């Protein structure tokens, strides 16, 4: 979604801001802009489209100032246009504001500001903030920001400058992330860590209701009532190369190929002397012993990881488990109590619905465990305990390595609870851990084959494109699976639709006869996950039924499967042999690659698909 950057120091702010905004391009945006103060004059440039359009516009007239703010916008209120792009200014062009989030009472505020004579030029909710600050300004920008935000309902992270207070940026946040980057003789403000990594690794994570004022040599934080607040800096352990493509054509492909290493690293970090250890977990063992049920809450890909988590937890930790999408959980009346462990899964740790679900669960007295990738994110901080996936920065909008990392953590959480509750014997746990480690090594083997050998998925994608055109663009995908791979059917379909815009649905194969089979004719390509499992024969029956109705079939089987040859399917993909419970880690790899190559064939923007944002920080 939107990205915020701010710089104050001795460098040219324009260059720093454009670089910082480029590091946040992956978040998804439709316009960009900067405001820089030069010799007590405010210069604002903003353009609809990619950052390059803005950079080209600025090229002949480099702004020289050393204090500035920048923004990449993902439209919510008002179409993508130059006028609606941020920064937004007050009536006299003295104040500039960039904003992430949504001001829910902006219409009301706008009417009253208009009555007071303020002139608006955009359709955005953000512009009211600039005018409110103007209304309250009497020589101290921090003070004016504090007064203005008291009137805002909704969510915001903002950065503000005033031309008469050169060398100063004010930031504030409520339910939308904002960090301060600490440099030497320079400081930064940003919504996202990659924005500042070229300059510093030292950051302060701001909390809700914090108001920060930065100059090149100082950082002062107060709360909304003006009380001084102290926040400890943290050091970011990623380096910028982790946020670069390193020779891959797309971040998505790079991240797919990182998955084996990510899971092996999780195992190395968390399994010590054959036992699962979570150092940072603040939830007591006694809580895991006393809980009566588990509810997993998440969105999108993280939700699919949660669905797999349910199979694994129920199989070995023997605790009843439900899974909910965050947007549903937060608004219904979920039966969760102090005996419920709520697990919130989120790569970014900032997804608005998941954060709201977390708060709802806490309000109801549940113990809340977060599984997050981004260190210091809101969900990680507000949960009772957190387990980080440590997958490194995930830049592609389509989540891949975060998913397998979340799956890996679910296996470990299950082993951990199973030990505490004694639902699996010590020797049984050892065997499970052994198989899990084997699976991680096999992920790397499989990825190695795809990397170096003939890539059949790319060839299938080419075939699909031809078929799609032959069928006058009516072809689409269905994904079928059973048991622990059913969530992978959903995930495979989500990956394909989000980057190739081709219709794709996932179903539990047993549901086919209850409706979806009506769709089968010669148009759909059906991906069947039929790896070695207790439901293998049932999958073969599904395959027969689809074949009999003309569907084109790609079947994922376990290496050495001889049976599938008798079923006359169109394409077969093999994965190495592993216990069914762990197979999702392997099965998802060809599903991700298929989605990737289909999107590549169609020539789409794989890392930044249309309409999508990396982290959905508004409802
Ligand atoms: O950051 P989160 O894990 O909370 O994000 C949840 C979803 O928005 C995310 O998984 C989304 O579905 C991805 N684009 C899927 O590839």
XYZ file of C-alpha atoms and ligand atoms in Angstrom:
635
model
C 0.000 0.000 0.000
C 1.141 3.604 0.371
C 4.724 4.336 1.390
C 6.121 7.247 3.384
C 9.682 8.583 3.257
C 11.194 11.583 4.983
C 14.733 12.968 5.125
C 16.505 15.703 7.064
C 20.288 16.108 6.935
C 22.914 17.541 4.610
C 22.249 15.490 1.478
C 19.929 16.520 -1.343
C 16.559 15.415 -0.003
C 15.205 14.813 -3.503
C 17.746 12.073 -4.255
C 17.283 10.378 -0.887
C 13.496 10.482 -1.149
C 13.412 9.048 -4.670
C 15.748 6.250 -3.602
C 13.679 5.517 -0.485
C 10.455 5.488 -2.489
C 12.036 3.113 -5.003
C 12.772 0.704 -2.133
C 9.056 0.651 -1.339
C 7.821 0.188 -4.908
C 7.030 -3.438 -4.123
C 4.254 -2.339 -1.777
C 2.125 -1.424 -4.793
C 1.225 2.169 -5.742
C -0.333 4.264 -8.472
C 1.272 7.695 -8.006
C 4.168 9.321 -6.194
C 5.297 12.700 -4.977
C 7.759 14.656 -2.891
C 7.838 17.992 -1.051
C 11.185 19.623 -0.305
C 11.958 22.859 1.495
C 14.619 24.933 -0.240
C 15.546 28.361 1.148
C 12.317 28.521 3.147
C 10.296 27.799 0.008
C 8.167 24.674 -0.416
C 8.579 22.715 -3.659
C 6.040 20.007 -4.380
C 6.151 17.588 -7.313
C 3.694 14.720 -7.744
C 2.676 12.531 -10.630
C 0.288 9.744 -11.401
C 2.075 6.558 -12.471
C 5.373 4.949 -11.637
C 8.193 6.652 -9.789
C 10.048 7.045 -13.061
C 7.387 9.513 -14.260
C 8.036 11.628 -11.180
C 11.813 11.285 -11.530
C 11.603 12.386 -15.205
C 9.497 15.375 -14.218
C 12.069 16.393 -11.609
C 15.102 15.665 -13.751
C 15.682 19.071 -15.363
C 14.971 21.038 -12.177
C 16.672 19.281 -9.288
C 15.404 20.692 -5.982
C 18.328 21.553 -3.739
C 16.806 21.429 -0.265
C 17.898 19.033 2.461
C 14.546 18.576 4.240
C 11.741 16.722 2.549
C 9.006 14.126 2.582
C 7.873 11.682 -0.098
C 5.029 9.297 -0.742
C 3.891 6.499 -3.001
C 0.098 6.324 -3.107
C -2.263 3.390 -3.490
C -5.605 5.042 -4.134
C -8.408 4.675 -1.603
C -10.235 8.033 -1.661
C -10.155 9.548 -5.139
C -8.843 8.167 -8.425
C -5.108 7.908 -9.137
C -4.262 11.381 -10.489
C -1.656 14.117 -10.115
C -4.033 16.117 -7.911
C -4.823 13.238 -5.594
C -1.181 12.154 -5.258
C 0.577 13.160 -2.026
C 2.014 15.411 -0.586
C -1.036 17.569 0.104
C -0.747 21.176 1.169
C -2.649 23.763 3.141
C -4.254 26.828 1.516
C -1.009 28.841 1.443
C 1.304 26.017 0.382
C 3.369 26.374 3.557
C 2.601 22.938 4.997
C 3.008 19.600 3.201
C 1.639 16.283 4.455
C 1.991 12.662 3.366
C -0.319 10.069 4.825
C -0.895 6.317 4.931
C -4.233 5.034 6.199
C -7.797 6.267 6.040
C -9.378 9.238 7.800
C -12.889 7.980 8.365
C -14.415 11.323 9.420
C -12.809 13.331 6.617
C -16.095 14.426 5.020
C -17.303 15.941 8.255
C -13.939 17.648 8.841
C -13.793 18.845 5.253
C -17.244 20.483 5.466
C -16.399 22.352 8.626
C -12.979 23.425 7.263
C -14.660 24.624 4.074
C -17.120 26.635 6.112
C -14.111 28.260 7.780
C -12.807 29.229 4.331
C -10.271 26.467 3.553
C -9.932 25.621 -0.143
C -9.564 21.969 -1.195
C -8.128 20.824 -4.481
C -8.158 17.030 -4.221
C -10.695 14.289 -3.535
C -8.553 12.709 -0.836
C -9.138 12.249 2.873
C -5.508 13.302 3.458
C -5.958 16.908 2.419
C -8.045 17.599 5.535
C -4.963 16.882 7.644
C -2.983 19.648 5.933
C -5.809 22.131 6.470
C -6.340 21.104 10.070
C -2.643 21.619 10.783
C -2.873 25.021 9.089
C -5.806 25.904 11.326
C -3.875 25.063 14.488
C -0.481 26.424 13.424
C 0.921 29.263 15.476
C 4.668 28.908 14.995
C 5.217 25.323 16.204
C 4.540 22.531 13.719
C 4.753 19.739 16.343
C 2.128 21.445 18.444
C -0.151 21.957 15.430
C 0.169 18.299 14.402
C -0.700 17.182 17.933
C -3.824 19.311 17.944
C -4.859 18.187 14.473
C -4.544 14.446 15.034
C -6.787 14.638 18.083
C -9.641 15.278 15.657
C -8.896 12.396 13.291
C -10.833 9.128 13.342
C -9.436 6.158 11.479
C -5.847 5.175 10.884
C -2.848 7.201 9.927
C 0.888 7.449 9.643
C 1.843 10.950 8.601
C 4.925 13.011 7.920
C 4.634 16.796 7.883
C 6.898 19.722 7.035
C 6.429 23.492 7.273
C 8.436 25.846 5.092
C 9.132 28.198 7.992
C 10.619 25.346 10.054
C 13.251 24.103 7.640
C 15.289 21.205 9.004
C 12.363 19.632 10.845
C 9.929 16.806 10.072
C 7.041 15.803 12.300
C 5.579 12.302 12.185
C 2.651 10.674 13.948
C 0.923 7.322 13.818
C -2.228 5.461 14.752
C -2.695 1.900 13.473
C -0.387 2.405 10.535
C 3.359 1.763 10.790
C 5.952 4.520 11.009
C 9.618 4.278 11.903
C 12.452 6.705 12.459
C 15.819 5.871 10.899
C 18.761 7.135 12.919
C 21.782 8.382 10.987
C 24.878 10.459 11.768
C 24.018 14.093 11.180
C 20.867 12.977 9.385
C 17.613 11.291 10.289
C 14.822 9.596 8.370
C 11.188 8.786 8.694
C 9.507 5.950 6.825
C 6.613 3.562 6.796
C 8.796 0.626 5.861
C 12.248 -0.637 6.780
C 13.621 -1.085 3.210
C 13.089 2.661 2.646
C 15.972 3.528 4.954
C 18.276 0.515 4.660
C 20.554 2.250 2.142
C 21.368 4.793 4.839
C 21.039 3.232 8.264
C 20.168 0.026 10.099
C 19.287 1.739 13.352
C 15.579 2.390 13.800
C 12.976 3.409 16.321
C 9.577 1.783 15.890
C 6.952 4.361 16.775
C 3.877 3.312 18.682
C 0.259 4.388 18.362
C -0.291 8.008 19.394
C 3.416 8.837 19.215
C 4.299 12.215 17.735
C 7.927 12.502 16.670
C 9.917 15.535 15.677
C 13.187 14.914 13.869
C 15.962 17.282 12.895
C 19.346 16.257 11.503
C 20.742 15.832 15.037
C 17.736 15.092 17.218
C 14.727 12.850 17.633
C 12.068 13.876 20.160
C 9.015 11.752 20.806
C 5.953 12.772 22.748
C 2.481 11.366 23.007
C -0.691 12.999 21.831
C -1.005 14.913 25.123
C 2.548 16.232 24.898
C 4.181 13.894 27.450
C 7.804 13.034 26.560
C 8.258 9.382 25.545
C 11.465 7.363 25.332
C 11.724 4.542 22.822
C 14.702 2.239 22.475
C 16.304 1.957 19.039
C 16.590 -1.473 17.378
C 19.121 -2.671 14.858
C 17.825 -4.200 11.627
C 19.714 -7.339 10.767
C 18.780 -7.543 7.084
C 21.013 -6.001 4.509
C 19.879 -4.228 1.409
C 21.027 -7.039 -0.889
C 18.303 -9.186 0.651
C 15.905 -6.655 -0.773
C 17.514 -6.853 -4.236
C 16.912 -9.283 -7.082
C 20.460 -10.712 -7.138
C 20.314 -11.741 -10.792
C 16.763 -13.091 -10.747
C 14.312 -11.603 -13.190
C 11.741 -11.073 -10.446
C 11.649 -10.963 -6.659
C 8.974 -13.641 -6.735
C 11.297 -16.106 -8.455
C 14.151 -15.267 -6.103
C 11.898 -15.762 -3.106
C 10.591 -19.106 -4.415
C 14.168 -20.317 -4.724
C 15.046 -19.122 -1.214
C 12.447 -21.363 0.408
C 14.614 -24.405 1.089
C 17.187 -22.262 2.879
C 14.506 -20.405 4.800
C 13.040 -23.637 6.180
C 16.487 -25.096 6.948
C 17.384 -21.900 8.811
C 14.162 -22.092 10.825
C 15.055 -25.658 11.791
C 18.640 -24.694 12.717
C 17.447 -21.821 14.864
C 14.582 -23.572 16.600
C 15.563 -27.181 17.088
C 18.217 -27.683 19.711
C 19.243 -31.123 20.968
C 16.236 -32.621 19.229
C 13.842 -30.256 21.015
C 11.889 -27.260 19.738
C 12.851 -24.008 21.506
C 11.280 -20.601 20.956
C 13.522 -18.117 22.734
C 11.407 -15.032 22.194
C 8.089 -16.680 23.069
C 6.651 -14.926 26.109
C 3.699 -17.286 26.538
C 4.206 -19.706 29.434
C 4.261 -23.493 28.989
C 1.415 -23.644 31.514
C -0.751 -21.638 29.088
C -0.136 -24.200 26.365
C -1.022 -26.918 28.866
C -4.333 -25.384 29.969
C -5.834 -24.112 26.701
C -8.856 -26.011 25.434
C -8.953 -24.884 21.837
C -7.060 -22.936 19.201
C -8.348 -20.380 16.706
C -6.059 -19.365 13.874
C -6.813 -15.999 12.267
C -5.192 -14.537 9.147
C -5.740 -13.204 5.620
C -4.815 -14.447 2.149
C -1.795 -16.679 1.960
C -1.272 -16.520 5.725
C -4.831 -17.845 6.094
C -3.914 -20.794 3.885
C -0.890 -21.473 6.071
C -3.280 -21.377 9.043
C -5.543 -23.947 7.380
C -2.584 -26.293 7.049
C -1.711 -25.504 10.662
C -5.111 -26.835 11.720
C -4.440 -30.237 10.111
C -1.028 -30.499 11.716
C -2.100 -29.274 15.172
C -5.150 -31.527 15.332
C -3.139 -34.513 14.107
C -0.417 -34.311 16.736
C -1.242 -31.732 19.421
C -4.828 -33.047 19.558
C -6.371 -29.658 20.301
C -9.579 -28.656 18.479
C -8.666 -25.920 16.068
C -10.689 -23.510 13.938
C -9.399 -21.172 11.277
C -10.947 -17.853 10.372
C -10.217 -15.002 8.007
C -9.449 -11.885 10.025
C -12.132 -9.750 8.366
C -14.814 -12.267 9.416
C -13.450 -12.972 12.873
C -13.326 -9.328 13.858
C -16.964 -8.592 13.057
C -18.749 -11.743 14.125
C -19.204 -12.882 17.666
C -16.522 -15.578 17.921
C -16.774 -18.048 20.784
C -13.271 -17.572 22.111
C -12.423 -17.337 25.782
C -9.451 -17.251 28.119
C -9.083 -20.965 27.338
C -8.521 -20.211 23.658
C -5.125 -19.742 22.123
C -5.568 -17.377 19.185
C -2.787 -17.562 16.618
C -2.557 -14.541 14.320
C -0.479 -15.237 11.207
C 0.849 -12.313 9.211
C 3.927 -11.835 7.078
C 3.883 -8.055 7.393
C 2.470 -7.925 10.903
C 0.547 -4.846 9.794
C -2.538 -6.213 8.030
C -5.369 -4.031 9.338
C -7.961 -6.799 9.691
C -5.513 -9.160 11.404
C -4.460 -6.432 13.822
C -8.107 -5.711 14.624
C -8.749 -9.445 15.091
C -5.813 -9.625 17.494
C -7.263 -6.792 19.567
C -10.688 -8.414 19.561
C -9.172 -11.692 20.785
C -7.288 -9.891 23.552
C -10.428 -8.030 24.546
C -12.104 -11.389 24.980
C -9.310 -12.597 27.252
C -7.629 -15.052 24.851
C -3.912 -15.749 24.856
C -2.637 -14.393 21.539
C 0.364 -15.782 19.730
C 1.590 -14.019 16.585
C 3.499 -15.666 13.765
C 5.091 -12.756 11.887
C 7.937 -12.099 9.523
C 8.523 -8.380 10.017
C 10.357 -7.642 13.243
C 8.791 -5.032 15.484
C 5.566 -4.960 13.466
C 2.334 -3.973 15.202
C 0.948 -7.517 15.404
C 4.249 -8.837 16.755
C 4.313 -6.147 19.396
C 0.707 -6.342 20.517
C 0.432 -10.137 20.796
C 1.140 -11.875 24.118
C 3.888 -13.821 22.386
C 5.506 -13.850 18.977
C 7.358 -16.369 16.874
C 9.233 -14.740 14.039
C 9.573 -16.618 10.756
C 12.915 -14.921 9.979
C 12.331 -15.447 6.261
C 14.076 -12.161 5.375
C 12.349 -9.377 3.476
C 9.611 -10.616 1.165
C 9.351 -8.087 -1.616
C 7.090 -9.681 -4.256
C 3.438 -8.971 -3.615
C 2.676 -12.664 -4.179
C 3.749 -14.314 -0.971
C 5.865 -17.460 -1.337
C 8.694 -17.865 1.152
C 6.627 -16.332 3.949
C 4.057 -19.085 3.345
C 6.507 -21.966 3.624
C 8.121 -20.287 6.628
C 4.685 -20.037 8.281
C 4.075 -23.728 7.527
C 7.432 -24.585 9.060
C 6.548 -22.654 12.213
C 3.211 -24.504 12.437
C 5.054 -27.846 12.392
C 7.339 -26.610 15.150
C 4.536 -25.131 17.256
C 2.757 -28.481 16.974
C 5.837 -30.424 18.109
C 6.278 -27.921 20.945
C 2.695 -28.279 22.185
C 2.761 -32.048 21.659
C 5.786 -32.274 23.965
C 4.211 -30.070 26.636
C 0.865 -31.891 26.530
C 2.484 -35.280 25.971
C 0.271 -36.066 23.001
C 3.223 -37.572 21.147
C 5.833 -39.802 22.785
C 9.473 -38.604 22.898
C 10.435 -41.192 20.282
C 7.445 -40.199 18.150
C 8.565 -36.565 18.322
C 12.097 -37.520 17.330
C 10.746 -39.328 14.284
C 8.588 -36.332 13.324
C 11.523 -33.948 13.636
C 13.667 -36.300 11.551
C 11.071 -36.380 8.766
C 10.657 -32.594 8.929
C 14.409 -32.088 8.529
C 14.434 -34.528 5.636
C 11.646 -32.560 4.007
C 13.584 -29.280 4.283
C 16.583 -30.896 2.579
C 14.285 -32.253 -0.143
C 12.893 -28.764 -0.742
C 16.400 -27.635 -1.630
C 16.893 -30.677 -3.863
C 13.661 -30.024 -5.704
C 14.432 -26.328 -6.077
C 17.912 -27.245 -7.302
C 16.368 -29.392 -10.054
C 14.049 -26.585 -11.135
C 16.922 -24.124 -11.101
C 19.354 -26.105 -13.179
C 17.404 -28.564 -15.265
C 14.727 -28.406 -17.902
C 11.883 -26.438 -16.411
C 8.730 -28.281 -17.282
C 6.564 -25.696 -15.526
C 7.684 -23.032 -17.999
C 6.735 -25.403 -20.831
C 3.306 -26.111 -19.319
C 2.727 -22.380 -19.008
C 3.499 -21.958 -22.721
C 1.055 -24.748 -23.555
C -1.573 -23.137 -21.378
C -1.244 -19.803 -23.143
C -1.721 -21.444 -26.537
C -4.732 -23.326 -25.237
C -6.160 -20.187 -23.653
C -6.121 -18.392 -26.992
C -7.442 -21.479 -28.800
C -10.389 -21.483 -26.410
C -11.002 -17.755 -26.986
C -9.724 -16.825 -23.534
C -12.276 -19.028 -21.811
C -9.765 -21.338 -20.211
C -9.135 -21.134 -16.487
C -7.726 -23.172 -13.617
C -9.153 -25.423 -10.938
C -7.012 -26.813 -8.132
C -8.097 -29.921 -6.293
C -6.626 -31.690 -3.306
C -7.592 -33.422 -0.112
C -6.535 -33.389 3.496
C -3.366 -31.487 4.411
C -2.813 -30.434 0.793
C -6.259 -28.902 0.405
C -4.961 -25.496 1.629
C -2.290 -25.783 -1.084
C -5.083 -26.044 -3.660
C -6.375 -22.698 -2.382
C -2.877 -21.262 -2.327
C -2.042 -22.471 -5.853
C -5.229 -20.833 -7.132
C -4.553 -17.593 -5.241
C -0.998 -17.378 -6.613
C -2.199 -17.871 -10.167
C -5.052 -15.383 -10.043
C -3.169 -12.633 -8.296
C -0.327 -12.430 -10.797
C -1.860 -13.716 -14.057
C -5.444 -12.414 -13.643
C -6.740 -15.763 -14.857
C -9.670 -17.174 -12.998
C -8.618 -19.956 -10.633
C -10.372 -21.705 -7.776
C -9.266 -24.290 -5.258
C -11.563 -26.960 -3.839
C -11.339 -29.961 -1.595
C -11.586 -32.715 -4.231
C -14.390 -34.420 -2.309
C -16.545 -31.337 -2.894
C -16.431 -31.706 -6.683
C -19.664 -33.635 -6.924
C -21.434 -31.036 -4.794
C -21.273 -28.394 -7.479
C -17.916 -27.549 -9.064
C -17.958 -30.575 -11.389
C -20.652 -28.735 -13.327
C -17.817 -26.471 -14.539
C -15.855 -29.275 -16.125
C -15.748 -29.364 -19.909
C -12.729 -28.971 -22.175
C -12.045 -25.393 -20.959
C -10.491 -25.702 -17.508
C -7.032 -26.872 -16.691
C -7.316 -28.880 -13.513
C -4.344 -29.191 -11.192
C -4.786 -32.259 -9.009
C -2.575 -32.852 -6.006
C -2.388 -36.641 -5.785
C 0.721 -37.332 -3.765
C 1.178 -40.500 -1.723
C -1.449 -40.235 1.013
C -4.332 -41.984 2.659
C -6.688 -40.357 0.161
C -4.634 -41.218 -2.932
C -7.264 -43.620 -4.325
C -9.975 -41.026 -3.821
C -7.884 -38.521 -5.814
C -7.549 -41.082 -8.620
C -11.344 -41.337 -8.756
C -11.587 -37.538 -9.002
C -9.022 -37.609 -11.787
C -11.113 -40.162 -13.704
C -14.233 -38.058 -13.315
C -12.531 -34.951 -14.641
C -10.866 -36.799 -17.489
C -14.215 -38.295 -18.526
C -15.552 -34.748 -18.912
C -12.704 -33.423 -20.998
C -10.703 -31.333 -18.465
C -6.975 -30.864 -19.156
C -5.094 -32.287 -16.207
C -1.814 -31.480 -14.472
C -1.269 -33.985 -11.685
C 1.267 -33.644 -8.888
C 2.369 -37.069 -7.671
C 5.075 -38.598 -5.519
C 8.261 -39.642 -7.328
C 8.032 -43.233 -8.542
C 4.232 -43.247 -8.868
C 3.512 -45.883 -11.552
C -0.243 -45.835 -11.211
C -0.744 -42.367 -12.667
C 0.483 -43.583 -16.094
C -2.727 -45.585 -16.435
C -4.921 -42.543 -16.103
C -4.051 -40.778 -19.295
C -3.565 -37.343 -17.708
C -1.970 -34.549 -19.734
C 0.942 -33.543 -17.520
C 2.595 -35.119 -14.492
C 4.785 -33.332 -11.947
C 6.741 -35.373 -9.414
C 7.780 -34.338 -5.932
C 10.187 -36.307 -3.732
C 8.731 -38.867 -1.378
C 7.975 -37.618 2.124
C 5.349 -38.271 4.832
C 2.002 -36.837 3.735
C 1.924 -34.425 6.700
C 5.045 -32.617 5.425
C 4.250 -32.832 1.708
C 2.654 -29.322 1.538
C 6.172 -27.851 1.806
C 7.159 -29.636 -1.406
C 3.872 -29.537 -3.295
C 3.576 -25.779 -3.106
C 6.850 -25.250 -5.011
C 5.567 -26.391 -8.447
C 2.295 -24.567 -7.760
C 4.154 -21.294 -7.182
C 6.368 -21.837 -10.219
C 3.392 -22.639 -12.438
C 1.730 -19.369 -11.399
C 4.991 -17.519 -11.991
C 5.555 -18.914 -15.493
C 1.944 -18.405 -16.583
C 2.189 -14.723 -15.563
C 5.559 -14.498 -17.330
C 4.074 -15.982 -20.527
C 1.303 -13.404 -20.461
C 3.843 -10.636 -19.863
C 2.398 -9.259 -16.642
C 4.095 -7.225 -13.926
C 4.810 -10.186 -11.658
C 6.191 -8.410 -8.609
C 3.612 -5.648 -8.589
C 0.327 -7.062 -9.855
C -2.479 -4.632 -10.577
C -4.717 -3.507 -7.704
C -2.714 -5.394 -5.085
C -0.572 -4.119 -2.260
C 2.058 -5.990 -0.314
C 0.636 -5.159 3.022
C -3.011 -4.248 3.405
C -2.927 -1.649 6.135
C -6.453 -0.363 5.541
C -9.731 -2.262 5.713
O 1.109 -9.556 5.642
P 0.052 -10.582 5.769
O 0.583 -11.981 5.820
O -0.903 -10.325 6.895
O -0.786 -10.476 4.431
C -1.929 -11.238 4.217
C -2.365 -11.165 2.786
O -2.645 -9.847 2.422
C -1.318 -11.743 1.826
O -0.973 -13.042 2.157
C -1.839 -11.712 0.378
O -2.901 -12.594 0.240
C -0.701 -12.034 -0.593
N -0.705 -11.120 -1.690
C -0.802 -13.402 -1.161
O 0.185 -13.672 -2.092
